[in-house]
Amino acid sequence: MSKEKLFQERVDRMTKAFKHEIPDRVPIAFMIETWAGHYSGYDIVDLGYDYPKLRESFLKVAEDFEEIDALPPAFGVRPGNIYAATQSREYSYYGEDGVPYASLQHLEAGNVMSTDEYPEFIADPFKYIVEKQIPRRYAAFDKPEPERSLAYVQFALIYKTYIQEAIVKLGEQLAVEKGMPSLFKGSTEMPMDVFMDYFRGFKGIIMDIKKQKENVIAACEALFPLMLKKAIHNVESGIFPGIFIPLHIPTYLRPKDFETFYWPTFKKMIDSIVEKDCTPVLFMEGNWEPYYDFLKELPKKKVVGLVESGDFRKMKKEIGDTLCIMGGMPVDVINHSTKDEAMKYAEVITWLQMAAIYLHWTKYCFHQTKQIQRILKQYFRQLLSMENINKEVSYDYKNT
Amino acid sequence: MNEKYQVIVDALGELEEDKFLDAIKELLEADPSAENAEQIVNACALGMEKVGEYFEQNEYFVGELIYAADILQNGFDLVNPYLSEEDASKKLGTMVIGTAPGDLHDIGKNIFKSMMEAAGFVVHDLGVDVKPEAFVEKVKEVKPNIVGISGLLTLSLDTMGDVINSLKEAGLRDDVKVIIGGNPVTEAAMKRVGADAYSTNASTGVKQCKEWVGA
């Protein structure tokens, strides 16, 4: 089969799944990040700093795992060159001894914005970000004008190189050489997650919603237009690829607080992206069961939910009509399971797929051994065999 | 419990910070004795139990746990000067805690630590990316009841085992209970690495630790 035809076949399969139509088989999206490097014999420093090695790794995965239908852009690997240039310590690739970590380390940005600065942020979010938040996170911009503006310009050039070499060029190579589509064409975060991740830290935002409710609500509203712009600016309309949106704080909030603080801009974001005829792909970390009633209010058959774990059957039943659910074998099971356990997961997923649409994905951070490759291969083969269509399988993976 | 302390229990349980702190201030003003202060501390413990119950009933989520620990700390700051030396130094038990070797993620560990301190434990925090030898050394030094290993990366499920093996090699494993915590931990992982308990949230972890020391 020509690469063009293969590419189109994969795109059609993913698109059908996103639209809740039945594709010819279970589509498989492979949510690898640094594992592409481990698999190809590179460490995370190679991946973060050396764009040709990064591309080589992803291309090798695409070559060796032809069952896969889509790979995410390499954003998850993170750009070491950019963090070095901006003098950031938020992502750590190697220890003090210079030895690369086995996995990328994400350190909390923490208390970048102080508790009393909400009004200043709300009055002019962009100004606050450029003049206060970024210089505090990245020392390279912590300079008086005009040096700071100059630093931004220099940074823009490094960033442009990164986007070109690690994202655009890799995406083109994957498509042309391997017939492999990209799972995402853009990304954003929900405003309240931005405040947690980049402004106030986890404890900070948790305390703020208890102590300055109105400010948090107003700040989320003030930030919303910028985060929506990040999602859809310069992005073409179309069902597939999706817009990746990792959801971070929701499952730490009681539903009442979720409704008050998170839901208003969350709902608005989803509606706005869907209005542009794009598909939000929500990375639903943690246990979302307490929030299913909210999810049911999202536009039907327009949103994808990436889930790590949970009661898949219940999930399908409760929110499967609204969300296309992507999920599968948890990483720990991949790392340590027997072949039988992997087969069992594949059975469950294939069976649930028949209830509507189910995608498979699997996440970063598993080991580099050949054993893993074998397990994955067997798992994929089982997924693709479609043996379990309409066959109810025993199901006991509730809390894995 | 005397009714005048019940307001402390309820206010903490319902996360009403002002009411909680005002009640403590009033009680201390009326009676600055060490005995009264100790009763207030006991009421705080009952209030935290209430918070834990709400958590188990899915009324409270992690956000409420963090807030409760913060409120409680503010309350302790008011009470501490009034406690007798004996009461002030009375602790439920001792714990050594750190993130797993190779893991720098510590948000969960820090939440758990503050909850443990709020519950009345002395916590020796070794920080992040803690080598097995560092755990062993600290255990030798402070002889804790409990060792806690926290992690976010799935890789940590293996290095937690390295820590436990080092404790075994040093002949210390039987002297301590080991709890592993964090997003990726599971019962299967707990058995595999040879820990005594696991927890994916601070509340059940603290409850387990309290059981271990008979509190």
Coordinates of C-alpha atoms in Angstrom, one line a residue:
Chain A
M1 CA 0.0 0.0 0.0
S2 CA 1.3 3.5 -0.8
K3 CA 2.1 5.8 2.1
E4 CA -0.6 8.2 0.9
K5 CA -3.2 5.5 1.0
L6 CA -2.1 4.2 4.3
F7 CA -2.2 7.8 5.7
Q8 CA -5.7 8.3 4.4
E9 CA -6.9 4.9 5.8
R10 CA -5.6 5.8 9.2
V11 CA -7.1 9.3 9.1
D12 CA -10.5 7.8 8.1
R13 CA -10.3 5.3 10.9
M14 CA -9.6 8.0 13.5
T15 CA -12.1 10.4 12.1
K16 CA -14.9 7.7 12.2
A17 CA -14.1 7.0 15.8
F18 CA -14.1 10.7 16.7
K19 CA -17.6 10.9 15.1
H20 CA -18.9 7.8 16.9
E21 CA -19.1 5.9 13.6
I22 CA -17.9 2.3 13.5
P23 CA -14.5 2.0 11.8
D24 CA -13.1 -1.1 10.2
R25 CA -11.2 -2.0 13.4
V26 CA -10.2 -0.5 16.8
P27 CA -8.1 2.5 16.1
I28 CA -4.9 2.7 18.1
A29 CA -3.4 6.0 19.1
F30 CA 0.0 5.6 20.8
M31 CA 0.5 8.3 23.4
I32 CA 4.2 7.9 23.8
E33 CA 6.4 10.7 24.7
T34 CA 10.0 10.1 25.8
W35 CA 9.5 6.3 25.4
A36 CA 10.2 6.8 21.6
G37 CA 13.7 7.6 22.6
H38 CA 14.1 4.8 25.1
Y39 CA 12.9 2.4 22.5
S40 CA 15.4 3.7 20.0
G41 CA 18.3 3.6 22.3
Y42 CA 18.4 7.3 23.3
D43 CA 18.0 9.0 26.7
I44 CA 15.9 12.0 27.5
V45 CA 18.8 14.4 27.1
D46 CA 19.2 13.2 23.5
L47 CA 15.5 13.7 22.9
G48 CA 15.2 17.1 24.6
Y49 CA 18.3 18.7 23.0
D50 CA 18.9 16.9 19.7
Y51 CA 16.1 17.3 17.1
P52 CA 17.5 14.7 14.6
K53 CA 17.6 12.1 17.3
L54 CA 14.1 13.0 18.4
R55 CA 12.8 12.6 14.8
E56 CA 14.7 9.4 14.3
S57 CA 13.1 7.9 17.5
F58 CA 9.5 8.7 16.5
L59 CA 10.1 7.5 12.9
K60 CA 11.4 4.2 14.3
V61 CA 8.4 3.7 16.4
A62 CA 6.1 4.5 13.5
E63 CA 8.1 2.0 11.4
D64 CA 8.1 -0.8 14.0
F65 CA 4.5 -0.5 15.3
E66 CA 2.6 -0.4 12.0
E67 CA -0.7 -1.2 14.0
I68 CA -0.7 2.4 15.2
D69 CA -3.0 4.8 13.6
A70 CA -1.8 8.1 15.0
L71 CA 1.1 9.5 17.0
P72 CA 1.0 12.7 19.0
P73 CA 3.3 15.6 18.0
A74 CA 6.5 15.5 20.1
F75 CA 5.4 18.3 22.4
G76 CA 5.3 15.9 25.3
V77 CA 9.1 15.4 25.0
R78 CA 9.6 19.0 25.9
P79 CA 12.2 21.3 24.4
G80 CA 15.4 21.3 26.4
N81 CA 17.0 24.0 24.3
I82 CA 14.2 26.4 25.2
Y83 CA 14.3 25.7 28.9
A84 CA 18.1 26.2 28.8
A85 CA 17.8 29.5 26.9
T86 CA 15.2 30.9 29.2
Q87 CA 17.0 29.7 32.3
S88 CA 14.1 27.7 33.6
R89 CA 14.3 24.9 36.1
E90 CA 10.7 23.7 35.6
Y91 CA 11.7 20.7 33.5
S92 CA 14.7 18.7 34.5
Y93 CA 16.5 16.3 32.2
Y94 CA 19.5 15.3 34.3
G95 CA 20.7 15.3 37.9
E96 CA 23.5 17.3 39.4
D97 CA 25.8 14.5 38.5
G98 CA 25.0 15.2 34.8
V99 CA 23.4 11.7 34.4
P100 CA 20.1 11.8 32.5
Y101 CA 17.0 10.9 34.5
A102 CA 15.0 7.9 33.3
S103 CA 12.0 10.1 32.8
L104 CA 11.5 13.9 32.3
Q105 CA 10.9 15.6 35.7
H106 CA 8.4 18.4 35.9
L107 CA 8.9 20.7 38.9
E108 CA 6.0 22.8 40.1
A109 CA 6.2 26.4 38.9
G110 CA 4.8 27.2 42.4
N111 CA 4.1 30.6 43.7
V112 CA 4.8 32.8 40.6
M113 CA 1.9 35.1 41.3
S114 CA 1.3 36.4 44.8
T115 CA -2.1 36.1 46.5
D116 CA -2.8 39.8 46.2
E117 CA -2.1 40.2 42.5
Y118 CA -5.4 38.9 41.1
P119 CA -6.8 42.4 40.5
E120 CA -3.7 43.3 38.5
F121 CA -4.0 40.2 36.4
I122 CA -7.7 40.6 35.8
A123 CA -7.3 44.2 34.7
D124 CA -4.9 43.2 31.9
P125 CA -4.0 39.5 31.7
F126 CA -1.6 39.8 28.7
K127 CA 0.4 42.7 30.3
Y128 CA 0.6 40.8 33.6
I129 CA 1.9 37.7 31.8
V130 CA 4.5 39.5 29.8
E131 CA 5.7 41.8 32.5
K132 CA 5.4 39.7 35.7
Q133 CA 4.6 36.0 35.2
I134 CA 7.0 35.1 32.5
P135 CA 10.0 37.0 33.9
R136 CA 9.4 35.3 37.3
R137 CA 9.3 31.8 35.7
Y138 CA 12.1 32.4 33.3
A139 CA 15.1 34.3 34.5
A140 CA 16.2 35.2 31.0
F141 CA 13.3 37.7 30.8
D142 CA 13.8 39.2 34.3
K143 CA 15.5 42.3 32.9
P144 CA 14.6 46.0 32.5
E145 CA 13.4 47.3 29.2
P146 CA 14.6 47.3 26.5
E147 CA 16.7 44.2 27.4
R148 CA 13.6 42.2 28.2
S149 CA 12.0 42.9 24.8
L150 CA 15.2 41.9 23.2
A151 CA 15.3 38.7 25.2
Y152 CA 11.8 37.9 23.9
V153 CA 12.9 38.4 20.3
Q154 CA 15.9 36.1 20.8
F155 CA 13.7 33.5 22.4
A156 CA 11.2 33.7 19.5
L157 CA 14.0 32.6 17.1
I158 CA 14.9 29.6 19.3
Y159 CA 11.3 28.7 19.6
K160 CA 10.8 29.0 15.9
T161 CA 13.6 26.6 15.3
Y162 CA 12.2 24.1 17.8
I163 CA 8.7 24.2 16.2
Q164 CA 10.2 23.8 12.7
E165 CA 12.7 21.0 13.6
A166 CA 10.8 19.0 16.3
I167 CA 7.2 19.5 15.3
V168 CA 6.7 20.5 11.7
K169 CA 9.5 18.6 10.1
L170 CA 8.8 15.4 12.1
G171 CA 5.1 15.7 11.3
E172 CA 5.9 15.9 7.6
Q173 CA 8.3 13.0 7.8
L174 CA 5.9 10.8 9.7
A175 CA 3.2 11.5 7.1
V176 CA 5.2 11.2 4.0
E177 CA 7.7 8.4 4.9
K178 CA 5.5 6.3 7.2
G179 CA 1.9 7.3 6.4
M180 CA 1.4 8.3 10.0
P181 CA -1.0 11.1 10.9
S182 CA -0.6 13.3 13.9
L183 CA -3.2 12.9 16.7
F184 CA -3.3 16.6 17.5
K185 CA -3.0 19.8 15.6
G186 CA -3.2 22.2 18.5
S187 CA -3.5 22.4 22.3
T188 CA -4.6 24.5 25.1
E189 CA -5.3 24.4 28.8
M190 CA -8.4 25.4 30.8
P191 CA -7.9 28.7 32.6
M192 CA -8.0 27.3 36.1
D193 CA -5.4 24.7 35.3
V194 CA -3.2 27.5 34.0
F195 CA -3.4 29.2 37.3
M196 CA -2.5 26.0 39.1
D197 CA 0.3 25.0 36.7
Y198 CA 2.0 28.3 36.0
F199 CA 0.8 31.0 38.4
R200 CA -0.2 29.8 41.9
G201 CA 0.8 26.2 42.4
F202 CA -1.4 23.5 43.6
K203 CA -1.8 24.5 47.2
G204 CA -2.0 28.2 46.2
I205 CA -5.0 27.8 43.9
I206 CA -6.7 25.5 46.4
M207 CA -6.4 28.1 49.1
D208 CA -7.5 30.9 46.7
I209 CA -10.8 29.2 45.9
K210 CA -11.5 29.1 49.6
K211 CA -10.3 32.6 50.4
Q212 CA -10.9 34.8 47.4
K213 CA -13.6 33.1 45.4
E214 CA -14.6 36.1 43.3
N215 CA -11.1 36.8 42.2
V216 CA -10.5 33.3 41.0
I217 CA -13.7 33.3 39.0
A218 CA -12.9 36.7 37.4
A219 CA -9.3 35.7 36.7
C220 CA -10.5 32.5 34.8
E221 CA -12.9 34.6 32.8
A222 CA -10.1 37.1 32.1
L223 CA -7.7 34.5 30.9
F224 CA -10.3 32.6 28.8
P225 CA -9.9 34.5 25.5
L226 CA -6.1 34.0 25.5
M227 CA -6.5 30.2 26.1
L228 CA -9.1 29.9 23.4
K229 CA -6.9 31.8 21.0
K230 CA -4.1 29.4 21.9
A231 CA -6.4 26.5 21.0
I232 CA -7.7 27.6 17.6
H233 CA -5.5 30.4 16.3
N234 CA -4.1 29.4 12.9
V235 CA -5.7 26.0 13.2
E236 CA -7.7 24.6 10.3
S237 CA -11.3 23.4 10.9
G238 CA -11.9 19.7 10.8
I239 CA -12.8 16.7 13.0
F240 CA -9.3 15.1 13.0
P241 CA -6.6 15.7 14.3
G242 CA -7.9 17.0 17.6
I243 CA -7.1 19.8 20.0
F244 CA -5.3 18.4 23.0
I245 CA -6.4 19.7 26.4
P246 CA -5.0 18.1 29.5
L247 CA -7.3 18.6 32.5
H248 CA -5.3 18.8 35.7
I249 CA -7.2 20.1 38.7
P250 CA -10.8 19.0 38.4
T251 CA -10.6 15.7 40.2
Y252 CA -9.1 17.4 43.3
L253 CA -12.2 19.7 43.5
R254 CA -15.5 18.7 45.0
P255 CA -18.2 18.9 42.3
K256 CA -19.6 22.0 43.9
D257 CA -16.3 23.8 43.5
F258 CA -15.8 22.3 40.1
E259 CA -19.2 23.8 39.1
T260 CA -18.3 27.2 40.5
F261 CA -14.7 27.7 39.4
Y262 CA -13.9 25.3 36.6
W263 CA -17.0 24.5 34.7
P264 CA -18.0 28.0 33.3
T265 CA -14.8 28.5 31.3
F266 CA -14.5 24.7 30.6
K267 CA -17.9 24.6 29.0
K268 CA -17.3 27.8 27.1
M269 CA -13.9 26.5 25.8
I270 CA -15.4 23.2 24.5
D271 CA -18.4 25.0 22.9
S272 CA -16.1 27.5 21.2
I273 CA -13.7 24.8 19.8
V274 CA -16.6 22.7 18.6
E275 CA -18.1 25.8 17.0
K276 CA -15.0 26.1 14.9
D277 CA -15.6 22.5 13.9
C278 CA -12.6 21.1 15.7
T279 CA -12.5 18.2 18.2
P280 CA -11.4 18.9 21.8
V281 CA -9.5 15.8 23.1
L282 CA -9.6 16.0 26.8
F283 CA -6.9 14.2 28.8
M284 CA -9.0 13.2 31.8
E285 CA -6.5 12.5 34.6
G286 CA -7.8 10.9 37.8
N287 CA -11.3 9.6 38.6
W288 CA -14.0 11.5 36.7
E289 CA -17.0 9.6 38.0
P290 CA -18.2 12.4 40.3
Y291 CA -18.3 14.8 37.3
Y292 CA -20.2 12.6 34.8
D293 CA -23.3 14.8 35.1
F294 CA -21.3 17.8 33.9
L295 CA -19.7 15.9 31.0
K296 CA -23.1 14.8 29.8
E297 CA -23.8 18.5 29.1
L298 CA -21.0 18.8 26.6
P299 CA -21.9 18.8 22.9
K300 CA -22.8 15.2 21.9
K301 CA -20.3 13.3 19.7
K302 CA -18.0 16.2 19.4
V303 CA -15.5 15.6 22.1
V304 CA -12.9 12.9 22.8
G305 CA -12.0 11.8 26.3
L306 CA -8.6 10.2 27.0
V307 CA -8.8 8.1 30.1
E308 CA -6.0 6.4 32.1
S309 CA -8.0 4.1 34.3
G310 CA -11.3 3.6 35.9
D311 CA -14.4 1.5 35.3
F312 CA -14.5 1.5 31.5
R313 CA -17.9 -0.2 31.3
K314 CA -19.5 2.3 33.5
M315 CA -17.8 5.1 31.7
K316 CA -19.1 3.9 28.3
K317 CA -22.6 3.6 29.8
E318 CA -22.6 7.0 31.4
I319 CA -20.8 9.3 29.1
G320 CA -20.1 7.1 26.0
D321 CA -22.9 8.8 24.1
T322 CA -21.3 12.1 24.6
L323 CA -17.6 11.5 24.5
C324 CA -15.6 9.2 22.2
I325 CA -13.6 7.4 24.9
M326 CA -10.0 6.5 24.3
G327 CA -8.4 4.3 26.9
G328 CA -6.6 1.1 27.4
M329 CA -4.1 -0.9 29.3
P330 CA -2.5 1.2 32.1
V331 CA 1.2 1.7 31.9
D332 CA 1.9 -0.4 35.1
V333 CA 0.1 -3.3 33.5
I334 CA 2.2 -2.9 30.3
N335 CA 5.3 -2.9 32.4
H336 CA 4.6 -5.8 34.6
S337 CA 1.7 -7.8 33.2
T338 CA 1.8 -11.3 31.9
K339 CA 0.7 -11.9 28.3
D340 CA -2.7 -13.2 29.7
E341 CA -3.4 -9.9 31.5
A342 CA -2.6 -7.9 28.3
M343 CA -4.9 -10.1 26.3
K344 CA -7.7 -9.6 28.8
Y345 CA -7.4 -5.9 28.4
A346 CA -7.5 -6.2 24.7
E347 CA -10.7 -8.3 25.0
V348 CA -12.4 -5.8 27.2
I349 CA -11.5 -2.9 24.9
T350 CA -12.6 -4.7 21.7
W351 CA -15.8 -5.7 23.4
L352 CA -16.6 -2.2 24.6
Q353 CA -15.7 -0.8 21.2
M354 CA -18.6 -2.6 19.9
A355 CA -20.9 -0.9 22.3
A356 CA -19.9 2.3 20.5
I357 CA -16.5 3.5 19.7
Y358 CA -13.5 2.9 21.8
L359 CA -9.9 3.9 21.0
H360 CA -6.8 2.6 22.5
W361 CA -4.0 4.7 23.8
T362 CA -1.1 4.0 26.0
K363 CA 1.1 6.5 27.8
Y364 CA 4.7 7.4 28.3
C365 CA 7.1 6.2 30.8
F366 CA 7.3 2.5 30.3
H367 CA 10.5 0.6 30.2
Q368 CA 12.6 0.0 27.2
T369 CA 12.8 -3.8 27.4
K370 CA 12.0 -6.1 24.5
Q371 CA 9.5 -7.7 26.8
I372 CA 7.4 -4.6 26.6
Q373 CA 7.6 -4.6 22.9
R374 CA 6.4 -8.2 22.8
I375 CA 3.5 -7.5 25.2
L376 CA 2.4 -4.5 23.2
K377 CA 2.6 -6.4 19.9
Q378 CA 0.5 -9.2 21.3
Y379 CA -1.9 -6.7 22.7
F380 CA -2.2 -4.8 19.5
R381 CA -2.7 -8.1 17.5
Q382 CA -5.5 -9.1 19.9
L383 CA -7.1 -5.7 19.6
L384 CA -7.0 -5.9 15.8
S385 CA -8.3 -9.4 15.6
M386 CA -11.8 -8.3 16.5
E387 CA -12.5 -11.7 17.9
N388 CA -14.5 -10.3 20.7
I389 CA -17.1 -8.5 18.8
N390 CA -20.4 -8.8 20.5
K391 CA -18.9 -11.2 23.0
E392 CA -19.3 -10.0 26.6
V393 CA -16.1 -10.6 28.5
S394 CA -15.5 -10.9 32.2
Y395 CA -14.5 -7.5 33.5
D396 CA -12.6 -6.9 36.7
Y397 CA -10.3 -4.0 36.0
K398 CA -12.3 -1.5 37.9
N399 CA -9.5 0.0 40.0
T400 CA -6.4 -0.6 37.9
Chain B
M1 CA -16.8 15.9 75.2
N2 CA -17.7 19.1 76.9
E3 CA -20.1 21.1 74.7
K4 CA -17.8 24.2 74.6
Y5 CA -15.3 22.1 72.7
Q6 CA -17.8 20.8 70.3
V7 CA -17.9 24.0 68.4
I8 CA -14.2 23.5 67.5
V9 CA -14.9 20.0 66.3
D10 CA -17.8 21.2 64.1
A11 CA -16.2 24.3 62.8
L12 CA -13.1 22.4 61.7
G13 CA -15.2 19.6 60.2
E14 CA -17.2 22.2 58.2
L15 CA -14.1 24.1 57.3
E16 CA -15.3 27.3 58.9
E17 CA -12.0 28.9 59.5
D18 CA -13.1 32.1 61.2
K19 CA -15.5 30.3 63.5
F20 CA -12.9 27.7 64.4
L21 CA -10.2 30.3 65.2
D22 CA -12.5 32.5 67.1
A23 CA -13.7 29.6 69.2
I24 CA -10.1 28.7 70.1
K25 CA -9.3 32.3 71.0
E26 CA -12.3 32.6 73.2
L27 CA -11.7 29.4 75.0
L28 CA -8.0 30.3 75.7
E29 CA -8.9 33.8 76.9
A30 CA -11.5 32.3 79.3
D31 CA -9.1 29.7 80.5
P32 CA -5.4 29.8 79.6
S33 CA -4.6 26.5 81.5
A34 CA -2.5 23.8 79.9
E35 CA -5.4 21.4 80.5
N36 CA -7.8 23.5 78.5
A37 CA -5.3 23.8 75.7
E38 CA -5.0 20.0 75.6
Q39 CA -8.7 19.7 75.4
I40 CA -8.7 22.1 72.4
V41 CA -6.0 19.9 70.7
N42 CA -8.2 16.8 71.3
A43 CA -11.2 18.6 69.8
C44 CA -9.0 19.5 66.8
A45 CA -8.2 15.8 66.3
L46 CA -11.9 15.0 66.3
G47 CA -12.5 17.8 63.8
M48 CA -9.9 16.3 61.5
E49 CA -11.6 12.9 61.9
K50 CA -14.8 14.5 60.7
V51 CA -12.9 15.9 57.7
G52 CA -11.7 12.4 57.0
E53 CA -15.2 11.0 57.2
Y54 CA -16.5 13.6 54.8
F55 CA -13.6 12.6 52.4
E56 CA -14.5 9.0 52.6
Q57 CA -18.2 9.9 51.8
N58 CA -17.0 11.8 48.8
E59 CA -18.3 15.0 50.3
Y60 CA -14.8 16.4 50.5
F61 CA -12.1 16.1 47.9
V62 CA -8.3 16.7 48.1
G63 CA -8.9 20.4 48.0
E64 CA -10.7 20.3 51.3
L65 CA -8.0 18.1 52.9
I66 CA -5.4 20.7 52.0
Y67 CA -7.6 23.5 53.3
A68 CA -8.4 21.6 56.5
A69 CA -4.7 21.0 57.2
D70 CA -4.0 24.7 56.7
I71 CA -6.9 25.8 59.0
L72 CA -5.7 23.3 61.6
Q73 CA -2.1 24.6 61.5
N74 CA -3.4 28.2 62.2
G75 CA -5.3 26.8 65.1
F76 CA -2.3 25.0 66.5
D77 CA -0.3 28.2 66.2
L78 CA -2.8 29.7 68.7
V79 CA -2.9 26.8 71.1
N80 CA 0.8 25.8 71.2
P81 CA 2.0 28.5 73.6
Y82 CA -0.5 27.3 76.1
L83 CA 0.3 23.6 76.0
S84 CA 2.4 22.1 78.8
E85 CA 5.9 21.0 77.7
E86 CA 4.9 17.4 78.0
D87 CA 1.8 17.9 75.8
A88 CA 3.6 20.0 73.2
S89 CA 6.2 17.3 72.7
K90 CA 3.7 14.4 72.7
K91 CA 3.6 12.8 69.3
L92 CA 1.7 10.0 67.7
G93 CA 4.7 8.6 66.0
T94 CA 7.6 9.3 63.8
M95 CA 7.9 9.0 60.1
V96 CA 10.6 9.2 57.4
I97 CA 9.4 10.3 54.1
G98 CA 10.8 11.1 50.6
T99 CA 10.1 10.8 46.9
A100 CA 11.3 7.6 45.2
P101 CA 14.8 7.5 43.7
G102 CA 14.7 9.1 40.2
D103 CA 11.5 11.0 40.9
L104 CA 11.5 14.8 41.6
H105 CA 7.7 15.2 41.8
D106 CA 6.7 16.2 45.3
I107 CA 3.3 17.9 45.3
G108 CA 1.7 14.7 46.7
K109 CA 4.4 14.1 49.2
N110 CA 4.1 17.6 50.6
I111 CA 0.3 17.3 51.0
F112 CA 0.7 14.0 52.8
K113 CA 3.4 15.4 55.0
S114 CA 1.3 18.4 56.1
M115 CA -1.6 16.0 56.8
M116 CA 0.6 13.7 58.8
E117 CA 1.9 16.6 60.8
A118 CA -1.6 17.8 61.4
A119 CA -2.5 14.4 62.7
G120 CA 0.3 14.6 65.2
F121 CA 3.3 12.8 63.7
V122 CA 6.9 13.9 63.6
V123 CA 7.8 13.8 59.9
H124 CA 11.4 13.7 58.7
D125 CA 11.3 14.8 55.1
L126 CA 14.3 13.7 53.0
G127 CA 13.1 15.7 50.0
V128 CA 13.1 14.5 46.4
D129 CA 14.9 11.8 44.4
V130 CA 16.0 10.2 47.6
K131 CA 18.6 7.4 47.2
P132 CA 17.9 4.1 49.0
E133 CA 21.1 4.7 51.2
A134 CA 19.7 8.0 52.4
F135 CA 16.5 6.3 53.5
V136 CA 18.5 3.7 55.3
E137 CA 20.7 6.2 57.1
K138 CA 17.8 8.3 58.3
V139 CA 15.9 5.2 59.5
K140 CA 19.0 4.2 61.5
E141 CA 19.3 7.7 62.9
V142 CA 15.7 8.5 64.0
K143 CA 14.2 5.0 64.3
P144 CA 10.8 5.9 62.8
N145 CA 7.6 3.8 63.1
I146 CA 6.9 4.4 59.4
V147 CA 8.7 4.9 56.2
G148 CA 6.8 6.6 53.3
I149 CA 7.9 6.6 49.7
S150 CA 6.1 8.8 47.3
G151 CA 6.2 9.0 43.5
L152 CA 4.4 10.2 40.4
L153 CA 6.3 8.4 37.6
T154 CA 5.5 4.8 36.9
L155 CA 9.2 4.2 37.0
S156 CA 9.1 4.9 40.7
L157 CA 7.1 1.7 41.3
D158 CA 10.4 -0.1 40.7
T159 CA 12.7 2.3 42.6
M160 CA 10.4 2.1 45.6
G161 CA 11.3 -1.6 45.6
D162 CA 15.0 -0.6 45.6
V163 CA 14.4 1.4 48.8
I164 CA 12.6 -1.5 50.5
N165 CA 15.3 -3.9 49.5
S166 CA 18.0 -1.6 51.0
L167 CA 16.0 -1.5 54.2
K168 CA 16.0 -5.3 54.2
E169 CA 19.7 -5.6 53.5
A170 CA 20.4 -3.2 56.4
G171 CA 18.3 -5.4 58.6
L172 CA 15.8 -2.6 59.2
R173 CA 12.8 -3.7 57.3
D174 CA 11.1 -5.5 60.2
D175 CA 11.4 -2.4 62.5
V176 CA 9.2 -0.2 60.3
K177 CA 6.0 -0.2 58.4
V178 CA 6.4 1.0 54.8
I179 CA 3.7 2.9 52.9
I180 CA 4.0 3.8 49.2
G181 CA 1.9 6.7 47.8
G182 CA 1.2 8.6 44.7
N183 CA -0.9 8.5 41.6
P184 CA 0.6 5.3 40.0
V185 CA 0.6 3.1 43.1
T186 CA -1.7 0.1 43.2
E187 CA -2.3 -2.9 45.3
A188 CA -0.4 -5.0 42.8
A189 CA 2.6 -2.6 43.0
M190 CA 2.5 -2.7 46.8
K191 CA 2.8 -6.4 46.8
R192 CA 5.4 -6.5 44.1
V193 CA 7.7 -4.0 45.9
G194 CA 7.0 -5.5 49.3
A195 CA 5.4 -2.5 51.0
D196 CA 2.9 -2.8 53.8
A197 CA 0.3 -0.4 52.5
Y198 CA -0.4 2.0 49.6
S199 CA -2.4 5.1 49.2
T200 CA -3.4 7.3 46.3
N201 CA -4.6 10.0 48.6
A202 CA -3.4 11.7 51.7
S203 CA -6.5 10.9 53.8
T204 CA -6.4 7.1 53.7
G205 CA -2.7 7.1 54.0
V206 CA -2.8 9.1 57.2
K207 CA -5.6 6.8 58.5
Q208 CA -3.4 3.8 57.9
C209 CA -0.5 5.3 59.7
K210 CA -2.6 6.2 62.7
E211 CA -3.8 2.6 62.8
W212 CA -0.2 1.4 62.8
V213 CA 0.7 3.4 65.8
G214 CA -2.5 2.4 67.6
A215 CA -4.0 5.9 67.6

